[in-house]
């Protein structure tokens, strides 16, 4: 079949299928986010236009934003579907590098198709080309190499026969999953080749479920049987394996308290008697109290990031970690006993191997007691008093949501409020992008989630700083007809970084607007409601929590019935936070002009003395 490189690529995309968690088949690539330029409009743009009925194309308005929307699709579908984004060469391509970083850090699939320079070099230097003086084969797309799991520059049409199966492997592999970048030179996109029909035969990609090695399973079983105070930590791998039910049955059969990481949030019902709460700095005092006493930790599907481990101070010094993970890279970290397997399969075999073994009954009772204290603490934080706080805003949204809804955030102080204070209503209904913590993901990712989850309401919570960082995809969503709710909490700047700055001895500087250099006695303020309205959104500015509740209810209706984003704006307190009582290692200078900073440096040294270093 004679096709151009671009036509063959698009036809291959439409032939790929996936098995959803409920067993139904669906397109592996449900759509393409595109901004066309001279580097992709003629060949790839034409190929996409030819297949527009089979492969929807959504026009973005910022390359980073639309690529983040593609990441949001993958997260909302539990890695069963993959978002695609294409740009022209040069600045458009480089704008997508950040989104690749988000996907890489979070182990999420993403297919990026940036245009590239001419392989012939006949017209060099072309528009938007950056010439490398010492290596003419280097283009700006090589910047993707650091943030891609698979990178290829396609320099001949027939190379697709080799590279497309590898791209599919990475995008669907539970261990190697991550961003794939196929750089497409402009001349090669337009060149043709006689492709075999077999390349375009429909393929259904089903999740692989590797089972644990029998010897490693025996070692893990022995370690758990010897535990008096075991703790189960559930990460994002539980979500992608759809293993939440298996994890809960494991906990119930063996009386093991359960905690969750950021990526594992909403896997366990909030009111489950063994649920100890989320773990770590942005988690809960209840889970952290149990972690400090646990003698064996079974970490499932988690890379144990610093916010989960409180920079490796949340666990007891003599704790034994058993790490069940599909990725050996993650399983062997921190001197853990590695059990390389799918979360669902691994938990099933561990449950069988442990038989009727159960942890001490008073340990489970301790978990319930600690969780009760934390719930009471959160109830107190949600009680209205003065200027609305993040915790109160989260509480209102939580109380008005349903099990079918989906909540999302990424940066600033809101991840801590959602992770620690949200009470799960439905399984896998939260996306806190706290792997890369990318400001701007909140609105763009919500667009992708709204495309992927037409049932229920997608709600994004974000601060004024994130809104100003990247908001163009509000218009993209409004234009395309995808509704979601955005709750903008305006607290006058980068409040959580101001907190970090002043909490470690620094003077308030360049974060809150009061500390930012300006020529104005009365600096201008952003009218977020007016701005969002100009982008085609419904807007609801409110002054208090009562107004917030009514506005949020109305915004939900508008998002579903008018098929456009609904933006709620509320002023919030800049320095009221939910504290989980855990430590975080940050780089505080040991020489500074402020004695408060050097004192904070001494506090860091004291914290580091408590760190567990396995390797």
Coordinates of C-alpha atoms in Angstrom, one line a residue:
X1 CA 0.0 0.0 0.0
X2 CA 1.6 3.2 -1.2
X3 CA 1.4 5.8 1.6
X4 CA 3.4 8.7 2.8
X5 CA 5.2 8.4 6.2
X6 CA 2.5 10.6 7.7
X7 CA -0.4 8.6 6.2
X8 CA 1.1 5.3 7.3
X9 CA 1.6 6.7 10.9
X10 CA -2.0 7.9 11.1
X11 CA -3.4 4.7 9.7
X12 CA -1.4 2.7 12.2
X13 CA -2.7 4.9 15.0
X14 CA -6.3 4.1 14.0
X15 CA -5.6 0.4 13.9
X16 CA -4.5 0.2 17.6
X17 CA -7.1 -0.9 20.1
X18 CA -7.1 -1.4 23.9
X19 CA -8.9 -3.4 26.4
X20 CA -10.6 -1.2 29.1
X21 CA -10.9 -2.3 32.7
X22 CA -14.5 -3.4 32.1
X23 CA -13.4 -5.7 29.2
X24 CA -14.7 -3.5 26.4
X25 CA -12.5 -2.6 23.5
X26 CA -11.7 1.0 22.6
X27 CA -9.2 3.0 20.5
X28 CA -5.7 3.0 22.1
X29 CA -5.4 6.5 20.7
X30 CA -8.7 8.3 21.3
X31 CA -7.6 11.5 19.7
X32 CA -4.8 13.9 18.7
X33 CA -4.2 17.3 20.1
X34 CA -2.6 19.5 17.3
X35 CA -1.2 22.9 16.7
X36 CA -0.2 23.1 13.0
X37 CA 2.8 25.0 11.6
X38 CA 5.0 24.6 8.6
X39 CA 6.7 21.6 10.2
X40 CA 3.6 19.4 10.4
X41 CA 0.6 20.9 8.6
X42 CA 1.2 19.7 5.0
X43 CA 2.0 16.0 5.4
X44 CA 0.8 15.0 8.9
X45 CA -2.0 17.6 8.8
X46 CA -3.2 16.2 5.5
X47 CA -3.1 12.6 6.8
X48 CA -5.0 13.6 9.9
X49 CA -7.6 15.4 7.8
X50 CA -8.0 12.3 5.7
X51 CA -8.7 10.2 8.8
X52 CA -10.7 12.9 10.8
X53 CA -13.7 10.6 11.2
X54 CA -11.7 7.7 12.7
X55 CA -9.3 9.8 14.7
X56 CA -10.6 13.0 16.3
X57 CA -8.3 16.0 16.2
X58 CA -8.6 18.7 18.9
X59 CA -6.9 22.1 18.3
X60 CA -4.8 23.3 21.2
X61 CA -3.7 26.9 21.8
X62 CA -0.4 26.2 23.6
X63 CA 1.7 23.2 22.8
X64 CA 2.6 22.5 26.4
X65 CA -1.1 22.9 27.4
X66 CA -2.4 20.5 24.7
X67 CA 0.3 17.9 25.5
X68 CA -0.6 18.2 29.2
X69 CA -4.2 17.5 28.2
X70 CA -3.0 14.4 26.4
X71 CA -1.3 13.3 29.7
X72 CA -4.6 14.0 31.5
X73 CA -6.3 11.5 29.1
X74 CA -3.9 8.8 30.1
X75 CA -4.3 9.4 33.8
X76 CA -8.1 9.5 33.6
X77 CA -8.2 6.2 31.7
X78 CA -5.7 4.5 34.1
X79 CA -3.1 4.2 31.3
X80 CA -5.4 2.2 29.1
X81 CA -5.6 5.0 26.5
X82 CA -2.9 7.3 25.2
X83 CA -3.1 10.9 24.2
X84 CA -1.3 12.1 21.2
X85 CA 0.1 15.6 20.5
X86 CA 1.7 17.1 17.5
X87 CA 3.5 20.4 16.9
X88 CA 5.6 22.1 14.3
X89 CA 9.4 22.4 14.6
X90 CA 11.4 24.6 16.9
X91 CA 9.5 26.5 19.7
X92 CA 6.3 24.5 19.2
X93 CA 8.2 21.3 19.7
X94 CA 10.2 22.6 22.7
X95 CA 7.0 23.7 24.4
X96 CA 6.0 20.0 24.7
X97 CA 9.2 19.0 26.5
X98 CA 7.7 20.0 29.9
X99 CA 4.7 17.7 29.2
X100 CA 7.0 14.9 28.4
X101 CA 8.6 15.5 31.8
X102 CA 5.2 15.2 33.5
X103 CA 4.5 11.9 31.7
X104 CA 8.0 10.5 32.4
X105 CA 8.0 11.4 36.2
X106 CA 4.5 9.9 36.6
X107 CA 5.1 6.8 34.5
X108 CA 2.3 7.8 32.1
X109 CA 2.0 7.0 28.4
X110 CA 2.2 10.0 26.0
X111 CA 2.8 10.0 22.2
X112 CA 4.5 13.2 20.9
X113 CA 4.9 13.9 17.2
X114 CA 7.0 17.0 16.8
X115 CA 8.0 18.2 13.4
X116 CA 11.7 18.3 12.6
X117 CA 14.2 19.8 10.1
X118 CA 14.9 18.4 6.6
X119 CA 17.0 15.2 6.5
X120 CA 18.2 16.3 3.1
X121 CA 19.6 19.5 4.6
X122 CA 19.0 21.1 1.1
X123 CA 17.1 24.2 2.4
X124 CA 19.1 24.6 5.6
X125 CA 18.9 26.6 7.8
X126 CA 15.1 26.4 7.7
X127 CA 12.7 28.6 9.5
X128 CA 12.7 27.8 13.3
X129 CA 15.8 25.6 13.0
X130 CA 18.5 25.9 15.7
X131 CA 21.9 25.1 14.1
X132 CA 24.3 23.1 16.2
X133 CA 27.8 24.3 15.3
X134 CA 29.5 21.0 16.1
X135 CA 26.8 18.4 15.1
X136 CA 24.5 19.1 12.2
X137 CA 22.4 16.0 13.1
X138 CA 21.4 17.6 16.4
X139 CA 18.1 19.5 16.4
X140 CA 16.0 21.0 19.3
X141 CA 14.0 17.7 19.4
X142 CA 17.1 16.1 21.0
X143 CA 16.0 17.9 24.1
X144 CA 13.2 15.2 24.4
X145 CA 15.8 12.5 25.0
X146 CA 16.1 13.3 28.7
X147 CA 12.3 13.1 29.2
X148 CA 11.3 10.2 26.9
X149 CA 11.2 6.5 27.5
X150 CA 11.5 5.9 23.7
X151 CA 12.9 8.5 21.2
X152 CA 13.3 8.1 17.5
X153 CA 13.9 10.5 14.6
X154 CA 12.3 8.8 11.6
X155 CA 14.7 9.5 8.7
X156 CA 13.2 7.1 6.2
X157 CA 9.5 6.0 5.7
X158 CA 10.3 2.3 6.0
X159 CA 11.7 2.9 9.5
X160 CA 8.1 3.0 10.8
X161 CA 8.1 -0.8 10.3
X162 CA 10.6 -1.1 13.2
X163 CA 9.8 1.9 15.4
X164 CA 6.0 1.7 15.6
X165 CA 5.9 -1.7 17.4
X166 CA 8.5 -0.4 19.8
X167 CA 6.5 2.7 20.4
X168 CA 3.4 0.6 21.2
X169 CA 5.5 -1.6 23.5
X170 CA 6.6 1.3 25.6
X171 CA 3.2 3.0 25.7
X172 CA 1.5 -0.2 26.9
X173 CA 4.2 -1.9 29.1
X174 CA 3.3 -1.7 32.8
X175 CA 7.0 -1.5 33.8
X176 CA 8.5 0.7 31.0
X177 CA 5.5 2.9 30.4
X178 CA 6.2 6.5 29.6
X179 CA 6.4 9.1 26.9
X180 CA 7.3 8.2 23.3
X181 CA 8.7 10.8 21.0
X182 CA 8.8 10.3 17.2
X183 CA 10.5 13.3 15.6
X184 CA 9.2 13.7 12.1
X185 CA 11.4 15.6 9.6
X186 CA 9.4 17.6 7.1
X187 CA 10.7 16.0 4.0
X188 CA 10.3 12.4 5.4
X189 CA 6.7 13.1 6.5
X190 CA 5.9 13.6 2.8
X191 CA 7.9 10.7 1.3
X192 CA 6.1 7.6 0.4
X193 CA 6.8 3.8 0.6
X194 CA 5.0 0.6 -0.2
X195 CA 3.9 -0.4 3.3
X196 CA 2.7 -3.9 4.0
X197 CA -1.0 -4.3 4.8
X198 CA 0.0 -6.2 8.0
X199 CA 1.2 -3.0 9.6
X200 CA -2.4 -1.7 9.6
X201 CA -4.1 -4.8 10.9
X202 CA -6.1 -4.1 14.0
X203 CA -4.2 -5.0 17.3
X204 CA -5.8 -5.2 20.7
X205 CA -3.3 -4.2 23.5
X206 CA -4.2 -6.0 26.7
X207 CA -2.4 -5.2 30.0
X208 CA 0.4 -7.6 30.9
X209 CA 0.3 -9.1 34.4
X210 CA 3.6 -10.6 35.3
X211 CA 3.5 -13.0 38.3
X212 CA 6.1 -13.0 41.1
X213 CA 9.2 -15.2 41.2
X214 CA 8.5 -18.1 43.5
X215 CA 11.7 -17.6 45.6
X216 CA 11.1 -13.9 46.0
X217 CA 7.5 -14.6 46.9
X218 CA 8.7 -17.0 49.6
X219 CA 11.0 -14.4 51.0
X220 CA 8.3 -11.8 51.1
X221 CA 5.9 -14.2 52.8
X222 CA 8.5 -15.0 55.4
X223 CA 9.1 -11.3 56.1
X224 CA 5.4 -10.6 56.5
X225 CA 4.8 -13.6 58.7
X226 CA 7.5 -12.3 61.0
X227 CA 5.8 -8.9 61.3
X228 CA 3.8 -7.7 64.3
X229 CA 3.0 -4.3 63.0
X230 CA 2.8 -4.5 59.2
X231 CA 1.7 -1.6 57.0
X232 CA 0.3 -1.7 53.5
X233 CA 1.2 1.3 51.3
X234 CA -0.7 1.5 48.0
X235 CA 0.7 3.5 45.1
X236 CA -0.3 4.4 41.6
X237 CA 0.6 0.9 40.4
X238 CA -2.5 -0.4 42.3
X239 CA -4.6 2.0 40.3
X240 CA -3.2 1.0 36.9
X241 CA -3.4 -2.7 37.7
X242 CA -7.0 -2.1 38.9
X243 CA -6.0 -4.0 42.1
X244 CA -7.8 -1.9 44.7
X245 CA -10.3 -4.7 45.5
X246 CA -7.5 -7.2 45.8
X247 CA -5.5 -4.9 48.1
X248 CA -8.6 -4.4 50.4
X249 CA -9.2 -8.1 50.6
X250 CA -5.5 -8.6 51.4
X251 CA -5.8 -6.1 54.2
X252 CA -9.0 -7.6 55.6
X253 CA -7.8 -11.2 55.5
X254 CA -4.6 -10.4 57.3
X255 CA -5.7 -7.4 59.4
X256 CA -3.1 -5.1 57.9
X257 CA -3.7 -1.3 58.1
X258 CA -3.7 0.5 54.7
X259 CA -2.2 3.8 53.7
X260 CA -2.0 5.5 50.3
X261 CA 0.6 7.5 48.4
X262 CA -0.3 10.6 46.3
X263 CA -0.7 8.5 43.2
X264 CA -2.6 5.8 45.1
X265 CA -5.2 8.2 46.6
X266 CA -8.9 7.2 46.4
X267 CA -8.1 3.5 46.0
X268 CA -9.5 2.7 49.5
X269 CA -12.9 3.9 50.7
X270 CA -12.5 6.6 53.2
X271 CA -14.6 4.9 55.8
X272 CA -12.9 1.5 55.6
X273 CA -12.0 0.4 59.1
X274 CA -8.4 -0.5 58.0
X275 CA -7.8 2.8 56.2
X276 CA -5.2 4.7 58.1
X277 CA -5.1 7.7 55.8
X278 CA -2.6 9.0 53.2
X279 CA 1.1 8.8 54.0
X280 CA 3.8 11.4 54.1
X281 CA 4.3 15.2 54.2
X282 CA 1.1 16.0 52.5
X283 CA -0.7 13.0 54.0
X284 CA -2.1 12.5 57.4
X285 CA -0.8 12.4 61.0
X286 CA -2.7 9.1 61.4
X287 CA -0.8 7.3 58.6
X288 CA 2.5 8.9 59.7
X289 CA 2.0 7.7 63.3
X290 CA 1.6 4.1 62.1
X291 CA 4.5 4.3 59.7
X292 CA 6.8 5.4 62.6
X293 CA 5.9 2.1 64.4
X294 CA 5.6 -0.3 61.5
X295 CA 8.2 -3.1 61.5
X296 CA 7.4 -4.4 57.9
X297 CA 6.1 -2.2 55.1
X298 CA 4.6 -3.8 52.0
X299 CA 4.8 -1.1 49.4
X300 CA 2.7 -1.9 46.3
X301 CA 3.1 0.0 43.1
X302 CA 5.0 2.9 44.5
X303 CA 8.4 4.4 44.0
X304 CA 8.4 5.9 47.5
X305 CA 9.0 9.5 46.6
X306 CA 10.2 12.0 49.2
X307 CA 6.8 13.4 49.9
X308 CA 5.6 9.9 50.8
X309 CA 8.6 9.0 53.0
X310 CA 9.1 12.4 54.5
X311 CA 12.5 12.4 52.9
X312 CA 13.0 8.9 54.5
X313 CA 12.2 9.9 58.1
X314 CA 8.6 8.6 58.3
X315 CA 9.6 5.0 58.9
X316 CA 11.3 3.4 61.9
X317 CA 15.1 3.0 61.5
X318 CA 14.9 -0.9 61.6
X319 CA 11.9 -1.2 59.2
X320 CA 11.9 -3.9 56.6
X321 CA 10.5 -2.9 53.2
X322 CA 8.9 -5.4 50.8
X323 CA 8.4 -3.7 47.4
X324 CA 5.9 -5.2 45.0
X325 CA 6.2 -3.5 41.7
X326 CA 6.1 -4.3 38.0
X327 CA 9.2 -2.2 37.4
X328 CA 12.4 -3.7 38.8
X329 CA 13.9 -0.2 38.7
X330 CA 11.5 0.8 41.4
X331 CA 11.3 -2.5 43.3
X332 CA 15.0 -2.6 44.2
X333 CA 15.2 0.9 45.6
X334 CA 16.2 1.6 49.2
X335 CA 17.4 -1.9 49.9
X336 CA 13.9 -3.3 49.7
X337 CA 13.1 -7.0 49.3
X338 CA 12.0 -6.8 45.6
X339 CA 8.9 -8.7 44.4
X340 CA 8.6 -7.9 40.7
X341 CA 5.1 -8.5 39.6
X342 CA 1.8 -7.0 38.7
X343 CA 0.0 -5.5 41.7
X344 CA -3.1 -7.6 41.4
X345 CA -1.3 -10.9 40.7
X346 CA 1.3 -10.2 43.4
X347 CA -1.2 -9.5 46.0
X348 CA -3.3 -12.5 45.1
X349 CA -0.3 -14.9 45.4
X350 CA 0.8 -13.2 48.7
X351 CA -2.6 -13.6 50.1
X352 CA -2.6 -17.3 49.2
X353 CA 0.9 -17.8 50.6
X354 CA 0.1 -16.1 53.9
X355 CA -2.9 -18.3 54.4
X356 CA -4.6 -17.6 57.8
X357 CA -1.8 -15.4 59.1
X358 CA -3.0 -12.1 60.7
X359 CA -1.3 -9.2 62.3
X360 CA -1.9 -8.4 65.9
X361 CA -5.5 -7.2 66.6
X362 CA -4.4 -4.2 68.6
X363 CA -2.4 -2.9 65.6
X364 CA -5.6 -2.6 63.4
X365 CA -7.3 -1.0 66.4
X366 CA -4.5 1.5 66.6
X367 CA -5.0 2.4 62.9
X368 CA -8.7 3.1 63.5
X369 CA -8.0 5.2 66.5
X370 CA -5.4 7.3 64.7
X371 CA -7.6 7.7 61.7
X372 CA -10.5 8.9 63.9
X373 CA -8.2 11.6 65.4
X374 CA -7.3 12.7 61.9
X375 CA -10.9 12.8 60.7
X376 CA -11.8 15.0 63.7
X377 CA -8.9 17.3 62.9
X378 CA -10.0 17.7 59.3
X379 CA -13.6 18.3 60.5
X380 CA -12.2 21.2 62.6
X381 CA -10.2 22.6 59.6
X382 CA -13.4 22.6 57.5
X383 CA -15.4 24.6 60.0
X384 CA -16.0 28.1 58.6
X385 CA -14.1 30.9 60.3
X386 CA -12.9 34.2 58.7
X387 CA -11.3 34.2 55.3
X388 CA -11.9 30.9 53.5
X389 CA -9.1 28.4 53.6
X390 CA -8.0 25.8 51.1
X391 CA -9.2 23.1 53.5
X392 CA -12.7 24.6 53.7
X393 CA -12.9 25.0 49.9
X394 CA -11.8 21.4 49.4
X395 CA -14.4 20.4 52.0
X396 CA -17.3 22.1 50.1
X397 CA -16.3 20.5 46.8
X398 CA -15.9 17.1 48.5
X399 CA -19.4 17.3 50.1
X400 CA -21.0 18.3 46.8
X401 CA -19.3 15.6 44.7
X402 CA -20.6 12.2 43.7
X403 CA -18.8 8.8 43.3
X404 CA -18.7 9.3 39.5
X405 CA -16.9 12.6 39.8
X406 CA -13.1 13.2 39.3
X407 CA -11.0 15.8 41.1
X408 CA -7.7 17.1 40.0
X409 CA -4.8 19.4 41.0
X410 CA -1.1 19.6 40.6
X411 CA 0.9 22.4 42.3
X412 CA 1.1 24.9 45.1
X413 CA -0.7 24.2 48.4
X414 CA -3.7 22.4 47.0
X415 CA -2.1 19.0 46.6
X416 CA -1.5 18.8 50.3
X417 CA -5.2 19.8 51.0
X418 CA -6.6 17.2 48.5
X419 CA -4.2 14.4 49.5
X420 CA -4.7 14.9 53.3
X421 CA -8.3 16.2 53.4
X422 CA -10.3 14.6 50.6
X423 CA -12.6 11.8 51.6
X424 CA -12.8 9.3 48.7
X425 CA -16.2 8.8 47.2
X426 CA -15.3 6.5 44.3
X427 CA -12.3 4.4 43.3
X428 CA -9.5 6.0 41.4
X429 CA -11.2 9.4 41.1
X430 CA -8.4 11.7 42.0
X431 CA -5.5 13.0 39.9
X432 CA -2.9 14.9 42.0
X433 CA 0.0 15.5 39.6
X434 CA 2.7 15.5 42.2
X435 CA 5.4 13.6 40.4
X436 CA 6.5 16.6 38.4
X437 CA 4.1 19.0 40.1
X438 CA 3.7 21.1 36.9
X439 CA 2.0 24.4 37.3
X440 CA -0.5 24.7 34.5
X441 CA -1.5 21.0 34.5
X442 CA -4.6 21.9 36.5
X443 CA -6.6 23.4 33.6
X444 CA -5.0 21.5 30.7
X445 CA -5.1 18.1 32.4
X446 CA -8.8 18.8 33.3
X447 CA -9.5 19.2 29.6
X448 CA -8.0 15.9 28.9
X449 CA -9.8 14.2 31.8
X450 CA -13.1 15.7 30.6
X451 CA -12.6 14.2 27.2
X452 CA -11.8 10.8 28.8
X453 CA -14.5 10.8 31.4
X454 CA -17.8 12.1 29.9
X455 CA -19.7 10.6 32.9
X456 CA -19.6 12.6 36.1
X457 CA -18.0 16.0 36.6
X458 CA -14.3 16.7 36.4
X459 CA -13.3 19.4 38.9
X460 CA -9.9 21.1 39.0
X461 CA -8.7 23.0 42.0
X462 CA -5.9 25.5 41.4
X463 CA -4.4 28.7 42.8
X464 CA -4.1 32.1 41.1
X465 CA -0.4 31.4 40.3
X466 CA -1.2 28.2 38.3
X467 CA -4.1 29.9 36.5
X468 CA -1.8 32.7 35.3
X469 CA 0.9 30.2 34.4
X470 CA -1.1 28.4 31.8
X471 CA -4.8 29.0 31.0
X472 CA -5.1 28.9 27.2
X473 CA -6.6 25.5 27.1
X474 CA -9.7 26.9 28.9
X475 CA -10.6 28.3 25.5
X476 CA -9.6 25.0 23.8
X477 CA -12.1 23.2 26.0
X478 CA -14.8 25.8 25.6
X479 CA -14.4 25.8 21.8
X480 CA -14.4 22.0 21.6
X481 CA -17.3 21.6 23.9
X482 CA -15.8 19.8 26.8
X483 CA -17.1 20.9 30.2
X484 CA -15.4 20.8 33.6
X485 CA -15.4 22.9 36.7
X486 CA -12.3 24.9 37.8
X487 CA -12.2 26.3 41.3
X488 CA -9.6 29.1 41.4
X489 CA -8.4 29.9 44.9
X490 CA -6.9 33.5 44.8
X491 CA -4.5 34.0 47.6
X492 CA -2.3 36.8 46.2
X493 CA 0.6 34.9 44.7
X494 CA 2.8 31.8 45.2
X495 CA 1.6 31.4 48.8
X496 CA 3.0 27.9 49.4
X497 CA 6.5 28.9 48.3
X498 CA 6.2 32.0 50.5
X499 CA 5.4 29.5 53.3
X500 CA 8.5 27.5 52.5
X501 CA 10.6 30.6 52.2
X502 CA 9.6 32.2 55.5
X503 CA 9.3 28.9 57.3
X504 CA 13.1 28.3 56.7
X505 CA 14.2 31.7 58.0
X506 CA 13.9 33.7 54.8
X507 CA 12.3 37.1 54.3
X508 CA 9.1 37.2 52.2
X509 CA 10.4 38.0 48.8
X510 CA 9.0 37.8 45.2
X511 CA 6.2 35.3 46.1
X512 CA 3.2 37.1 47.6
X513 CA 2.3 40.3 45.7
X514 CA 3.0 42.4 48.8
X515 CA 6.7 41.3 48.5
X516 CA 7.0 41.7 44.7
X517 CA 8.8 44.6 43.1
X518 CA 6.4 47.0 41.4
X519 CA 6.3 50.7 40.2
X520 CA 2.7 51.1 41.4
X521 CA 1.4 52.2 44.8
X522 CA -1.7 50.1 44.1
X523 CA -0.6 47.3 41.8
X524 CA -3.2 45.9 39.3
X525 CA -5.1 42.7 40.3
X526 CA -6.3 40.0 38.0
X527 CA -10.0 39.7 37.4
X528 CA -10.1 35.9 37.0
X529 CA -13.8 35.8 36.4
X530 CA -13.6 38.4 33.6
X531 CA -10.6 36.7 32.0
X532 CA -12.3 33.2 32.1
X533 CA -15.5 34.7 30.6
X534 CA -13.5 36.2 27.8
X535 CA -12.2 32.6 27.1
X536 CA -15.7 31.3 26.7
X537 CA -16.3 30.0 30.2
X538 CA -19.2 30.4 32.5
X539 CA -17.9 32.2 35.6
X540 CA -19.0 32.4 39.2
X541 CA -17.1 34.8 41.5
X542 CA -17.9 34.3 45.2
X543 CA -17.0 35.9 48.5
X544 CA -17.6 33.2 51.1
X545 CA -18.2 29.5 51.6
X546 CA -21.9 29.8 51.4
X547 CA -21.6 31.5 48.0
X548 CA -19.1 28.8 47.0
X549 CA -21.5 26.0 47.7
X550 CA -24.2 27.5 45.6
X551 CA -21.8 28.5 42.8
X552 CA -20.2 25.1 42.7
X553 CA -23.6 23.4 42.4
X554 CA -24.5 25.7 39.5
X555 CA -21.1 25.3 37.9
X556 CA -21.5 21.5 37.9
X557 CA -24.8 21.9 36.0
X558 CA -23.3 24.3 33.5
X559 CA -20.3 22.1 32.8
X560 CA -22.7 19.2 32.0
X561 CA -25.4 21.0 30.1
X562 CA -23.6 23.7 28.3
X563 CA -20.5 21.7 27.5
X564 CA -18.0 24.3 28.5
X565 CA -15.7 25.0 31.5
X566 CA -17.3 26.7 34.5
X567 CA -14.9 28.7 36.6
X568 CA -15.6 29.5 40.2
X569 CA -13.3 32.1 41.8
X570 CA -12.9 32.6 45.5
X571 CA -10.5 34.6 47.7
X572 CA -8.6 32.3 50.1
X573 CA -6.3 32.7 53.1
X574 CA -2.6 32.9 52.1
X575 CA -1.2 31.1 55.2
X576 CA -3.6 28.5 56.5
X577 CA -2.6 25.0 55.8
X578 CA -3.3 21.3 56.7
X579 CA -0.3 20.0 58.5
X580 CA 0.5 16.2 58.6
X581 CA 3.5 16.6 61.0
X582 CA 6.2 15.2 58.7
X583 CA 9.6 16.6 57.8
X584 CA 10.9 17.5 54.3
X585 CA 14.5 17.9 53.3
X586 CA 15.1 21.2 51.5
X587 CA 18.3 23.0 50.6
X588 CA 18.7 25.6 53.3
X589 CA 22.1 27.5 53.1
X590 CA 24.6 27.2 55.9
X591 CA 25.9 30.8 55.3
X592 CA 23.4 33.6 55.0
X593 CA 22.8 37.2 56.0
X594 CA 19.9 36.3 58.2
X595 CA 20.5 34.3 61.4
X596 CA 17.0 32.8 61.0
X597 CA 18.3 31.0 57.9
X598 CA 21.4 29.5 59.5
X599 CA 19.2 28.4 62.4
X600 CA 16.9 26.7 59.9
X601 CA 20.0 25.0 58.4
X602 CA 20.7 23.5 61.8
X603 CA 17.2 22.2 61.9
X604 CA 17.8 20.5 58.5
X605 CA 20.9 18.9 59.9
X606 CA 18.9 17.5 62.8
X607 CA 16.3 16.1 60.4
X608 CA 19.0 14.5 58.3
X609 CA 20.3 12.7 61.4
X610 CA 17.0 10.8 61.4
X611 CA 17.1 9.8 57.7
X612 CA 17.2 6.1 56.8
X613 CA 19.9 5.5 54.1
X614 CA 19.7 2.0 52.6
X615 CA 22.1 2.4 49.8

